[in-house]
XYZ file of C-alpha atoms in Angstrom:
648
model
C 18.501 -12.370 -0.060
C 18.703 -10.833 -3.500
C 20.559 -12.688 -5.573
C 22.044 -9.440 -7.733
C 22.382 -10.220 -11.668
C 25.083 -6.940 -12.516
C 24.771 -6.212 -16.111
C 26.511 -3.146 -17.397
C 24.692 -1.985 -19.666
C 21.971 -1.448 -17.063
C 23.465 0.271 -14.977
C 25.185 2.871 -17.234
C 22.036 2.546 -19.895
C 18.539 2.543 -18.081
C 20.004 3.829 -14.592
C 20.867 7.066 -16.932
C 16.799 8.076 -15.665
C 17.369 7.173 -12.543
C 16.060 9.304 -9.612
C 15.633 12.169 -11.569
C 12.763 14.489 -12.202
C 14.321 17.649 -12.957
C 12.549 20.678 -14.733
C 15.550 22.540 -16.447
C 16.633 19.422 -18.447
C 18.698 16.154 -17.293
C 22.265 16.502 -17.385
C 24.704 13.499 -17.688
C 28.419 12.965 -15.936
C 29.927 10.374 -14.388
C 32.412 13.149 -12.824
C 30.935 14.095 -9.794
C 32.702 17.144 -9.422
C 30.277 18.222 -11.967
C 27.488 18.554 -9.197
C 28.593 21.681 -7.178
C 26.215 20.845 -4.860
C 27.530 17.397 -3.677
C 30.840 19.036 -2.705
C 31.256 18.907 1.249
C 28.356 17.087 1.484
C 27.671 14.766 4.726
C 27.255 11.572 1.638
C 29.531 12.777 -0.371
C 31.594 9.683 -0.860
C 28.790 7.799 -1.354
C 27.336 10.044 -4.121
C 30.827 10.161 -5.791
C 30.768 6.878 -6.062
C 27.732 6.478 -7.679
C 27.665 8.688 -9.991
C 31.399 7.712 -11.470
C 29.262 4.479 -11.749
C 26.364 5.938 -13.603
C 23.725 4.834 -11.110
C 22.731 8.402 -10.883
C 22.929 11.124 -12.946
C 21.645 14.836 -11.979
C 20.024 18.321 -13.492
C 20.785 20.638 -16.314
C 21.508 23.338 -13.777
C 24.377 21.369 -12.589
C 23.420 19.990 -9.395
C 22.336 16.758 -8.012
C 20.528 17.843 -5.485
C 20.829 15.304 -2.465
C 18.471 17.006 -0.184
C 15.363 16.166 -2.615
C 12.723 14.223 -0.972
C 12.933 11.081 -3.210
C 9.703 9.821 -4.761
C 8.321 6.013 -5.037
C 9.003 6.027 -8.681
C 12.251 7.074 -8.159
C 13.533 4.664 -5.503
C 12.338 1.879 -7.438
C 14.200 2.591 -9.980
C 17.110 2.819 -8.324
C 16.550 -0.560 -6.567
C 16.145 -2.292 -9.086
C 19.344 -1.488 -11.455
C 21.292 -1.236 -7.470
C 20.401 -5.362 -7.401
C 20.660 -5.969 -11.023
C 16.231 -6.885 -10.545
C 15.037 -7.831 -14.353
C 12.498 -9.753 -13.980
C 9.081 -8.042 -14.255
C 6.054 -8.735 -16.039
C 2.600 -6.395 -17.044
C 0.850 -4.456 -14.093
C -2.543 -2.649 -14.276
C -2.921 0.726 -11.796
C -5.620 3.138 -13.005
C -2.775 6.022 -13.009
C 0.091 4.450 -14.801
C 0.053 3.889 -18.453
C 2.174 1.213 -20.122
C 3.923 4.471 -22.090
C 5.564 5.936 -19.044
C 8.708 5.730 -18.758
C 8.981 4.412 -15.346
C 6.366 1.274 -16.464
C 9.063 -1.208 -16.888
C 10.430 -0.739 -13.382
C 7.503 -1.055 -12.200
C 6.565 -4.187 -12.995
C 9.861 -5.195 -11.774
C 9.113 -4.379 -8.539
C 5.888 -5.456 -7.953
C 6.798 -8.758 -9.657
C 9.864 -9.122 -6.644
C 7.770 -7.719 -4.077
C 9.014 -5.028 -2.365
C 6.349 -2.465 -3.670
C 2.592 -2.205 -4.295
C -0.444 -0.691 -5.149
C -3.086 0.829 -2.936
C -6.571 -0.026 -2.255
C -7.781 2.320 -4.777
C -6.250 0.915 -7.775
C -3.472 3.273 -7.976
C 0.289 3.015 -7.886
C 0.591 7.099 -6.937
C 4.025 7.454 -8.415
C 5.334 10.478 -7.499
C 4.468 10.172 -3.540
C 7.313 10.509 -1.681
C 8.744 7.567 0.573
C 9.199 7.602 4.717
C 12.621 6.535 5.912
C 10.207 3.413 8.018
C 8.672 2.530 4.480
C 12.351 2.855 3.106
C 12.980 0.332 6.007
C 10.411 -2.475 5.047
C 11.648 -2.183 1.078
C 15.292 -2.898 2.642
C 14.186 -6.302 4.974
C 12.039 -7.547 1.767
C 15.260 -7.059 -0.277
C 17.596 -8.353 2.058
C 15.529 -10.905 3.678
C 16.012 -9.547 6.970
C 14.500 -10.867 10.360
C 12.576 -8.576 11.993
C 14.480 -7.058 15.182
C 13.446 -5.799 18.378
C 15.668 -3.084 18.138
C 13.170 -0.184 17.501
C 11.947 0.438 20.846
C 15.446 1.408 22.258
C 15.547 4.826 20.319
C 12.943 7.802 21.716
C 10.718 7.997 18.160
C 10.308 4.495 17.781
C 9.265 2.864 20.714
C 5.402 3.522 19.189
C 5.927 2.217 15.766
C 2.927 0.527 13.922
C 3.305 -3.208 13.594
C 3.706 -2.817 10.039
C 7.063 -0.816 10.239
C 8.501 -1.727 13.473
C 10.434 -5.050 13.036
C 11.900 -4.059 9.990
C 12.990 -0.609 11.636
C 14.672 -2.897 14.222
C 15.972 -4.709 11.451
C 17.962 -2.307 9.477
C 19.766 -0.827 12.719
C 20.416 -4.087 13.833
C 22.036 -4.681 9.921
C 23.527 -1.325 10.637
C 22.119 -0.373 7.093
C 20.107 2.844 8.478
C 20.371 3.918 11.852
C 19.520 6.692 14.775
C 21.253 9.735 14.948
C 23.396 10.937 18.473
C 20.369 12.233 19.903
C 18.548 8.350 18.946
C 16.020 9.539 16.811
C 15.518 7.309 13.690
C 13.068 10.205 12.179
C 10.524 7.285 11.001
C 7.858 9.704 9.569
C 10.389 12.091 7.611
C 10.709 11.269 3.916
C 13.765 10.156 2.757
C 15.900 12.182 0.154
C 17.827 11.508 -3.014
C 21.394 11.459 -0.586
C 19.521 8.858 2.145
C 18.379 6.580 -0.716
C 21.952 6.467 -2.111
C 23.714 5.649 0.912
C 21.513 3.354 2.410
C 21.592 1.154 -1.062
C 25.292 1.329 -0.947
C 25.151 -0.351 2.662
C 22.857 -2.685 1.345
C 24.880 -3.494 -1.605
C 27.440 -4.329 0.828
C 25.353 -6.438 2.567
C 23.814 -8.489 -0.023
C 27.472 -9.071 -1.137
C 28.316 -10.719 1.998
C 25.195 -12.733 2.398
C 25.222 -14.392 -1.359
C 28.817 -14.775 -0.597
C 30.012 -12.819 -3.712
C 33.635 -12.684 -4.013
C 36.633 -10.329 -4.773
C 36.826 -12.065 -8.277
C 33.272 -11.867 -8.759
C 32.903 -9.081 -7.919
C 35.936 -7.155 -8.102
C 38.023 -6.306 -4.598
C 38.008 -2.444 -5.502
C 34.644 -2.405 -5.763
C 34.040 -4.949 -2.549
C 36.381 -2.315 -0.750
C 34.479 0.735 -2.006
C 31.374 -1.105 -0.816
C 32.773 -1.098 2.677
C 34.478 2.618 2.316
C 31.377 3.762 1.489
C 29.693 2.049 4.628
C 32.467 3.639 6.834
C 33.942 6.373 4.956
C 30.124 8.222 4.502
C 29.852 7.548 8.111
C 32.775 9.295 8.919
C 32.770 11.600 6.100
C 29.253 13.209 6.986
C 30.826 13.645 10.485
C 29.084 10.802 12.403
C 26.604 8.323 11.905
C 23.980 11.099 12.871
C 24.675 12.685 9.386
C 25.568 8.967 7.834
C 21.738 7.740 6.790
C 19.139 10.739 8.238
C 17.686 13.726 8.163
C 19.082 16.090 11.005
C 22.519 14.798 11.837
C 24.888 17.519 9.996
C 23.835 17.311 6.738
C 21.769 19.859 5.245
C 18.318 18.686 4.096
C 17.487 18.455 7.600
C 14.622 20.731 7.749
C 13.548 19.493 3.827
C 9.977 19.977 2.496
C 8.925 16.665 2.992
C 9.522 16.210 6.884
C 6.767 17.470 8.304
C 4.485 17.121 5.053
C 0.765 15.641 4.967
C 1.145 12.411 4.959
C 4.231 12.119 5.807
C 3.233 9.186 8.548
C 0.993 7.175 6.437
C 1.959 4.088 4.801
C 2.347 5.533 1.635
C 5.031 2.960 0.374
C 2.761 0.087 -1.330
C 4.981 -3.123 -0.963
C 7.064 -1.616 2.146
C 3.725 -1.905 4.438
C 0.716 -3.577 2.780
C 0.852 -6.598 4.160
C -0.077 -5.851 7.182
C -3.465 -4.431 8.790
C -4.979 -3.991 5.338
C -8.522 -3.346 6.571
C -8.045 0.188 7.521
C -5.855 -0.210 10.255
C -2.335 0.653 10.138
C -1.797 0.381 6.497
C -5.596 0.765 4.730
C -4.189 1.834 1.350
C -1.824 -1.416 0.120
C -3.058 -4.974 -1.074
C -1.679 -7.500 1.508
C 1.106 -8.767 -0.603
C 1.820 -12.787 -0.788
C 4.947 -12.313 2.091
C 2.488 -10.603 4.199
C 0.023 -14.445 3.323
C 3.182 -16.744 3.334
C 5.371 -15.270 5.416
C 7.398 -18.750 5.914
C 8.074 -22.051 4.747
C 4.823 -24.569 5.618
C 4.550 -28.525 5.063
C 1.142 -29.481 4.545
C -0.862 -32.976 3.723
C -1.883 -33.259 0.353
C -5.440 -31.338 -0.041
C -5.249 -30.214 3.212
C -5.843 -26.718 5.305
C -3.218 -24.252 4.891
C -3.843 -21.364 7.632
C -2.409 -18.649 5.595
C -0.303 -15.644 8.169
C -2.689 -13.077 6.610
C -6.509 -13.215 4.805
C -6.034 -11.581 0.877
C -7.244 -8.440 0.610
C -10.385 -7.858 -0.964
C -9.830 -6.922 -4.936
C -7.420 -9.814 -5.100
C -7.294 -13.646 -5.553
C -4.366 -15.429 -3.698
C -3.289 -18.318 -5.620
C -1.047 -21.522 -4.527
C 0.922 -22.779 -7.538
C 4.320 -24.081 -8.601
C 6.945 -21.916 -8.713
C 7.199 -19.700 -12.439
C 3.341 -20.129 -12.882
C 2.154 -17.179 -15.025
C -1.360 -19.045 -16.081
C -3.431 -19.638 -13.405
C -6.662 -22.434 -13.242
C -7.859 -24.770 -10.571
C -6.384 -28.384 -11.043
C -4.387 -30.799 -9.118
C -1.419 -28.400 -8.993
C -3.325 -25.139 -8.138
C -5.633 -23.912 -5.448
C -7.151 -20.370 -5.523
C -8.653 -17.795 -2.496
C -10.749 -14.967 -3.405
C -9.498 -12.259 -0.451
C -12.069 -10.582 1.035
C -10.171 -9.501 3.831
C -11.175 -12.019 6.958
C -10.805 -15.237 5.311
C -7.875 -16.505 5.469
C -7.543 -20.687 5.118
C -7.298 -22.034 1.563
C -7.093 -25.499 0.405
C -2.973 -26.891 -0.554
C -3.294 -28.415 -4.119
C -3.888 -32.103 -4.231
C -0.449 -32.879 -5.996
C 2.790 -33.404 -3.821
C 5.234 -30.603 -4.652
C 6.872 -27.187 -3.761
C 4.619 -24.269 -4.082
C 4.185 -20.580 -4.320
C 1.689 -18.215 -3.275
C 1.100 -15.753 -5.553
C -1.434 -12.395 -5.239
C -3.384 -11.589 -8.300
C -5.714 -8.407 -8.448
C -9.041 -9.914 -9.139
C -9.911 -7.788 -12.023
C -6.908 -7.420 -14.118
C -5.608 -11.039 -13.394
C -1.880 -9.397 -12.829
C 0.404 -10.523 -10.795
C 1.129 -8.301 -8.048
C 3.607 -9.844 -5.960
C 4.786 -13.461 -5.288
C 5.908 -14.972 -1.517
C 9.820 -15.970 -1.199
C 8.604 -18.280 0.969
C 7.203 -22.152 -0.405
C 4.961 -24.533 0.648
C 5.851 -27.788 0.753
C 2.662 -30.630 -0.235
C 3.298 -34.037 0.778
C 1.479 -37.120 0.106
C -1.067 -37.601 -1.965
C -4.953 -37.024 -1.768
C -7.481 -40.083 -1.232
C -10.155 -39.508 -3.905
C -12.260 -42.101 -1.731
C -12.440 -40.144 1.681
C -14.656 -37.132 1.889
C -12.555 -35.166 4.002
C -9.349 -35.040 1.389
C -11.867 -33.585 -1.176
C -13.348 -31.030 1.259
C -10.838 -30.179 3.795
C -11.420 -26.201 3.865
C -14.724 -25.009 5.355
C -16.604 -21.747 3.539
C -20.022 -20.222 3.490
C -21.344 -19.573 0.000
C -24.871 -18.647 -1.030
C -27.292 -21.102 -2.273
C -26.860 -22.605 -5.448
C -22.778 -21.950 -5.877
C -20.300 -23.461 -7.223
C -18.264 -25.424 -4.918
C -14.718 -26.774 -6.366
C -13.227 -30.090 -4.505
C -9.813 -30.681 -4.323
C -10.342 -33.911 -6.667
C -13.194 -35.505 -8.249
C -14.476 -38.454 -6.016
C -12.893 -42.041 -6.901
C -15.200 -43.680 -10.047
C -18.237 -45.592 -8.212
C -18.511 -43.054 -5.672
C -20.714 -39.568 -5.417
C -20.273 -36.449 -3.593
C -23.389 -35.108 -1.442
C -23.616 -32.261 0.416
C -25.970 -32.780 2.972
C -27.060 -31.998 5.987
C -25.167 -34.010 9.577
C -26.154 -37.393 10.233
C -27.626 -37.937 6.833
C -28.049 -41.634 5.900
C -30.481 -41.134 2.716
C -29.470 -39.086 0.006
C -31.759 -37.716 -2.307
C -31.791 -34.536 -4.371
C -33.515 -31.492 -2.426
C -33.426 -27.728 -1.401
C -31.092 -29.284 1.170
C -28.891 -31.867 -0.771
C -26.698 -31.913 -3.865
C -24.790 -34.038 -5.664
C -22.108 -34.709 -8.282
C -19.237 -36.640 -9.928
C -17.064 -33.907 -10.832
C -14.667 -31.465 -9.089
C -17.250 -28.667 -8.730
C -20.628 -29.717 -6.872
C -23.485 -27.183 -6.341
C -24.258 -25.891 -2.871
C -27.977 -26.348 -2.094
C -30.206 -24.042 -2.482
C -31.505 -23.995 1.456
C -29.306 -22.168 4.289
C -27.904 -24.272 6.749
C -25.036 -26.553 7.586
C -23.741 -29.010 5.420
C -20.901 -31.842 5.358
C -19.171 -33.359 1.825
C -20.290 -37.361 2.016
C -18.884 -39.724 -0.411
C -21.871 -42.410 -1.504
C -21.541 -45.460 -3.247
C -23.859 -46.800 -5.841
C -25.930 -48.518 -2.982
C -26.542 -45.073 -1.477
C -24.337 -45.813 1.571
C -22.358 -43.620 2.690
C -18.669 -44.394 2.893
C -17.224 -40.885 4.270
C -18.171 -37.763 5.486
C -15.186 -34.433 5.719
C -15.534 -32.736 8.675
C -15.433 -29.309 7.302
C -18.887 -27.636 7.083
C -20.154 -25.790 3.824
C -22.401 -23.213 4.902
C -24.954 -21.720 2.856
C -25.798 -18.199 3.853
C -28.716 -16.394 1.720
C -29.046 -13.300 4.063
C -27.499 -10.471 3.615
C -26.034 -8.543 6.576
C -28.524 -5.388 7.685
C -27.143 -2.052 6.986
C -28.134 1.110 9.247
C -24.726 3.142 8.773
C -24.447 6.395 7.227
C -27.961 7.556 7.514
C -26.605 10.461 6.710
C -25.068 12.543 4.173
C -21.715 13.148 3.910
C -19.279 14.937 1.689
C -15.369 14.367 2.014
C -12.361 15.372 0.054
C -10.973 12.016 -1.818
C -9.112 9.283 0.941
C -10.610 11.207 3.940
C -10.608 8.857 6.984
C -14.285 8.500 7.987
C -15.269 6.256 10.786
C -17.771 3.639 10.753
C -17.834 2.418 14.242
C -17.208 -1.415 13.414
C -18.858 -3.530 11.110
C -22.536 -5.513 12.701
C -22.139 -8.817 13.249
C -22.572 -11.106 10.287
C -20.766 -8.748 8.026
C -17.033 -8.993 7.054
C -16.368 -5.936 4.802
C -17.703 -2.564 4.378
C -17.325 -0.972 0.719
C -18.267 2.638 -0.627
C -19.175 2.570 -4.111
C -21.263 3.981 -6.596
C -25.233 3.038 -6.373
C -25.729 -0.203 -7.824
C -22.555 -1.538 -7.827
C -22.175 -5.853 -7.820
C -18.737 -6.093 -8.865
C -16.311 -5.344 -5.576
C -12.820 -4.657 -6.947
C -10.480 -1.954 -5.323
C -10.490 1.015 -7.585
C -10.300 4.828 -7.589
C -14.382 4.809 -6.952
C -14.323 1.477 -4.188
C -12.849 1.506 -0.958
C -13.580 -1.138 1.508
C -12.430 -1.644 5.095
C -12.339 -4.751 7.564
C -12.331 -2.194 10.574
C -13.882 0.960 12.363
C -12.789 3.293 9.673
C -12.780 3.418 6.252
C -11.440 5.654 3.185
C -13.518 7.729 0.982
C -12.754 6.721 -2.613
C -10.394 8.484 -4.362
C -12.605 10.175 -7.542
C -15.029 12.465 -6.817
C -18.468 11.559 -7.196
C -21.261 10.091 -4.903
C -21.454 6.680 -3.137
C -23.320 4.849 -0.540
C -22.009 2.596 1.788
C -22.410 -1.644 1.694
C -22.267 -4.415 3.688
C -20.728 -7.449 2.810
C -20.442 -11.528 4.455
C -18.170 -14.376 3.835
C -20.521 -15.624 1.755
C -20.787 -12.920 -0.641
C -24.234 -11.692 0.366
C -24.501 -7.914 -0.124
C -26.815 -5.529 1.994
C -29.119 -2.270 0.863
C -26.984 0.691 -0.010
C -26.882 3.134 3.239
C -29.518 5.715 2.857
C -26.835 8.444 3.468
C -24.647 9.188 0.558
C -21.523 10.355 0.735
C -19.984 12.744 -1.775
C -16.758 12.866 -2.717
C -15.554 16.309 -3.453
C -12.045 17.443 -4.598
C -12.952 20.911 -6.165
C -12.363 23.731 -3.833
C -14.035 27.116 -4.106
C -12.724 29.756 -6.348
C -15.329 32.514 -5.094
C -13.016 34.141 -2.647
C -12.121 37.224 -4.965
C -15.681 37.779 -4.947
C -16.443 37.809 -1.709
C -13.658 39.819 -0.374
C -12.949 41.732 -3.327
C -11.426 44.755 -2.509
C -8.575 45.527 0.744
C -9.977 46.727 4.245
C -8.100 47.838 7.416
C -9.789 47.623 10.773
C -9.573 47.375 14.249
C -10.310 43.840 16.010
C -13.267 42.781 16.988
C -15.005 44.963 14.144
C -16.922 43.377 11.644
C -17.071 43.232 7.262
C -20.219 42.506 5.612
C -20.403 39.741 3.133
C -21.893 39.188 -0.200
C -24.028 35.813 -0.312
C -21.268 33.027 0.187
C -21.882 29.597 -1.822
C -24.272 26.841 -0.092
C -22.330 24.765 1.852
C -19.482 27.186 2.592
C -17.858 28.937 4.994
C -15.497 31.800 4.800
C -12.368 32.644 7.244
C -10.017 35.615 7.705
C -6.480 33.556 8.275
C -3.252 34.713 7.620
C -2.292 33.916 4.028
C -0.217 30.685 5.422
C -3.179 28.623 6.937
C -3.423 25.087 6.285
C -5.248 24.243 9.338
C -8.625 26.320 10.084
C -9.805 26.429 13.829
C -11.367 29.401 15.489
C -9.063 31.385 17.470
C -7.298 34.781 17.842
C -6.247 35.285 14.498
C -8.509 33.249 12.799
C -12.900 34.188 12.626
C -15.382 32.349 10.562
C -18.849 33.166 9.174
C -21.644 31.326 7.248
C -23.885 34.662 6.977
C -23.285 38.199 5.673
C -20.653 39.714 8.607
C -17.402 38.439 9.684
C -15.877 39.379 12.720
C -12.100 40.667 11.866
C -9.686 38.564 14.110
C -8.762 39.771 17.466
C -4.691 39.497 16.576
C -3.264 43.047 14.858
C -1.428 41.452 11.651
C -2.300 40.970 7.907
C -5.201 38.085 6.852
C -6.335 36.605 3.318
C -10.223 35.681 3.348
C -10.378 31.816 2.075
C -13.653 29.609 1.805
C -13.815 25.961 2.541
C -16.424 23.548 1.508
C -18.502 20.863 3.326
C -15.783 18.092 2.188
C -12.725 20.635 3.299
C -11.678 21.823 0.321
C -9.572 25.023 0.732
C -9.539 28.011 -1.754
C -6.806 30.282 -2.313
C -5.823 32.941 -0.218
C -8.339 35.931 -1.634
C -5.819 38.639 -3.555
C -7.480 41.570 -1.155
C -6.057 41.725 2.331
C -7.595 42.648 5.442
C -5.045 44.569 7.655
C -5.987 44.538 11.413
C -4.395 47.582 13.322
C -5.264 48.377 16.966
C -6.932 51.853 16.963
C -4.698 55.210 17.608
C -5.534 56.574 21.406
């Protein structure tokens, strides 16, 4: 559970920019009659109440306007002064700058979890959040156990693993819940009203469970807490209207419901834990709940089998608790994700321990697990198997780090099974230190511990394997050009290889970013920036294959030819055709009406590549637009082409 810190000058202070992204200028009240357009509204109460606390504050035309779609920025920044979250610390996304306004917030809550980056390197700000991705923020909060309670209402029996538990969760908590007809609208973004009422509930909540009371505090505002609960539930007319879009409130219908998008995980920290590789939630870094999602006891040294592998871009790191400098030692343990991998050595100290997510290029912390684990006993610098208890394939010639160094009089080999004379080779190693090379030849190999005799006096039974070959690579042949974080599919990786990335030609250095994307799956994102890329292969051991021969080019730019090509207006009769000027290589052009989003071949839609266009079959009025290989839509042309059915 959070346990909330309430300072007042937070909330009345830095809570004053809270939610609010207005145009006309900011205006400041804590009267809410001030905001005519709260008045009668389904969370009225609820709103009233926090704006007479200055939580939130609304626009310089006067309103506050609770039907908005809120955006990530904005809900974290309401979370975090709602549970009185300070704590925070630097954070590194390739579109926020440490001068924005919003930066210290952020690294508030990525430090406590409950919200991420995406694959891409980017934090995407001002991307609106699903009520299901609401729902994951609340159980990380709250520390909620998941709930089968989803798959009683009709729209969420089929919720992604990532979401579905936690939806259960907050209806069980009765923090968000379905509406009379029992839809939970998962997919529909959540506005400025939802946010607001649903943190008021959970206010409530986290009251109860840190056992806060009256005196602590206050009994008027413990009271309000549970008016709020009840009285917005009662006050929007039912429960339907209490926490969601539809019910009676109006919003119901927002921009936002039906948007692009609008299903994806777009939430960092309320999904990325889970399904990383492309799967239900490709965008987010698995975060260290999603790796330690409870409490573990492990042997000193030991395996720990971690609940998910990192995700590739980031290191996962097992340290005490409050660590902000991290280095392998007796009292830290490190695992570079790569998306498949996921056992990692406990440190060799007894203690309680945290795991911790870094991104692997910045060295930031991005999130760090509630959940410890527990080291007992000590390690046996004498027995092979407490220095190399973790198997992992390497390439030839690595660095491998031990838990400990070996006891003084002993030496650590890797060799080959069944080894009884140890002598430096292609196929043996040795050393005295914590960090022994891997040899040089691909195989097998087992840690043994010799004395100065050259006996052996223990052998782990983990296996180091040394992997030289990098995985063959025969997909994309072909080119390819895609708008930015287009799905494209990939069919499964060959065997041998545990990661596909698209970068730029001659890339070494795999780090999620605007230009690398990787997947563990069948499908995988095209980076972000535009800009060509081939596709690689990669294996456990780091090995990395050819580039694919196809390239694929990313391409945001749509056209901006259509004035030219349909310059001037036309009326005719369907099934006539225009002639064209020369369109642009690679694109096509379509008469739609000026509304299309979606082009498919139809009635009241034609398409051409050449010099004529058949006018659409459907009398009505149509805008000429061109599209591009990667999908890239132009504006609707200014010219119109009328289609009237001819006079008898």
């Amino acid at each position: 559970m959070i346990q909330k810190k309430w300072n007042k000058r937070l909330l009345t202070g830095a809570v004053a920019a809270c939610l609010l992204v207005g145009t006309s200028g900011q205006a400041w009240a804590d009267n809410a009659s001030a905001y005519r357009d709260i008045q009668g509204h389904w969370a009225q109460a609820a709103l009233t109440k926090w704006v007479e606390s200055g939580k939130i504050g609304g626009y310089g035309d006067g309103t506050l306007r609770p039907n908005k779609p809120a955006t990530r920025v904005e809900v974290m920044k309401l979370v975090n002064a709602s549970f009185g979250l300070t704590e925070g610390g630097p954070v590194a996304f390739a579109d926020v700058d440490e001068k924005q306004w919003f930066y210290r917030d952020l690294g508030i809550a990525v430090r406590n979890g409950y919200m991420s980056g995406y694959e891409d390197g980017t934090f995407r700000p001002n991307r609106e959040i699903t009520r299901e991705q609401l729902a994951v923020i609340l159980v990380r909060l709250l520390k909620l156990k998941p709930s089968d309670s989803a798959p009683d209402y009709a729209d969420t029996r089929a919720l992604p693993a990532w979401s579905r538990g936690a939806v259960g969760a907050v209806i069980a908590a009765g923090i968000m819940t379905p509406d009379a007809k029992g839809l939970f609208y998962p997919k529909r973004s959540a506005t400025r009203a939802e946010i607001v009422v649903v943190l008021d509930r959970a206010e409530a909540l986290s009251d109860k469970q840190n056992g806060e009371s009256g005196a602590q505090q206050g009994s008027t505002q413990a009271n309000n807490g549970g008016a709020s609960t009840g009285g917005t539930t009662s006050g929007g007319g039912n429960s339907s209207g209490g926490n969601q879009p539809g019910g009676n409130q109006p919003g119901g219908n927002q921009p936002g419901g039906n948007q692009p998008g609008g299903g994806d995980q777009s939430g960092g920290g309320s999904q990325d834990g889970d399904g990383a590789g492309n799967g239900e939630a490709a965008d987010a870094f698995r975060m260290a709940d999603a790796l330690l999602a409870t409490t573990k006891t492990v042997q000193a040294g030991g395996a720990v089998a971690l609940d998910a592998a990192p995700s590739p871009g980031t290191v996962a790191w097992l340290a005490p608790a409050s660590t902000t400098l991290f280095a392998e030692g007796l009292q830290m343990t490190k695992l570079l994700g790569n998306g498949t991998v996921a056992l990692m050595a406990a440190p060799a100290s007894a203690g309680s321990y945290k795991l911790y997510v870094l991104n692997a290029d910045s060295g930031a912390t991005l999130s760090v697990s509630s959940a410890s684990l527990t080291v007992a006993g000590t390690v046996a610098a004498d027995r092979a198997g407490d220095l190399f208890a973790v198997g992992r394939a390497v390439r030839g010639g690595a660095s491998v780090a031990l838990t400990v160094p070996p006891v003084e009089g002993l030496t650590a080999w890797f060799a080959p099974s069944g080894t009884s004379a140890f002598d430096a080779g292609s196929d043996m190693t040795a050393g005295v230190s914590s960090i022994v090379s891997a040899p040089s030849a691909e195989g097998d190999y087992r840690l043994y511990l010799v004395d100065a005799s050259g006996q052996s006096v223990s052998a782990s039974v983990a296996l180091l394997r040394v992997d030289n070959t990098a995985p063959s690579n025969s997909l994309f042949a072909s080119n390819v050009a895609v708008k930015g974080r287009s799905t494209l599919s990939i069919g499964g990786l060959p065997v041998g290889a545990s990661s596909a990335w698209l970068a730029p030609a001659g890339t070494s250095g795999w780090v999620q970013s605007a230009t690398m994307s990787y997947s563990t799956g069948g499908t995988i994102l095209a980076p972000a920036a535009e800009g060509s890329y081939r596709l690689y292969l990669l294996d456990d051991a780091g090995n990395v294959s050819s580039p694919s021969t196809g390239a694929i080019t990313v391409d945001n730019t749509p056209p901006t030819e259509q004035n030219d090509v349909f310059a001037a207006d036309a009326t005719r009769a369907p099934g006539q055709t225009l002639t064209l000027p020369a369109l642009p290589v690679g694109v096509k052009a379509w008469f739609a009406p000026a509304v299309a989003s979606v082009f498919a071949p139809g009635a009241a839609m034609t398409v051409s590549t050449g010099s004529t266009i058949a006018v659409p079959q459907l009398p009505a009025v149509y805008k000429l637009f061109l599209v591009d290989e990667a999908g890239n839509v132009s504006q609707p042309s200014k010219a119109t082409l009328t289609v009237t059915n001819p006079t008898p």
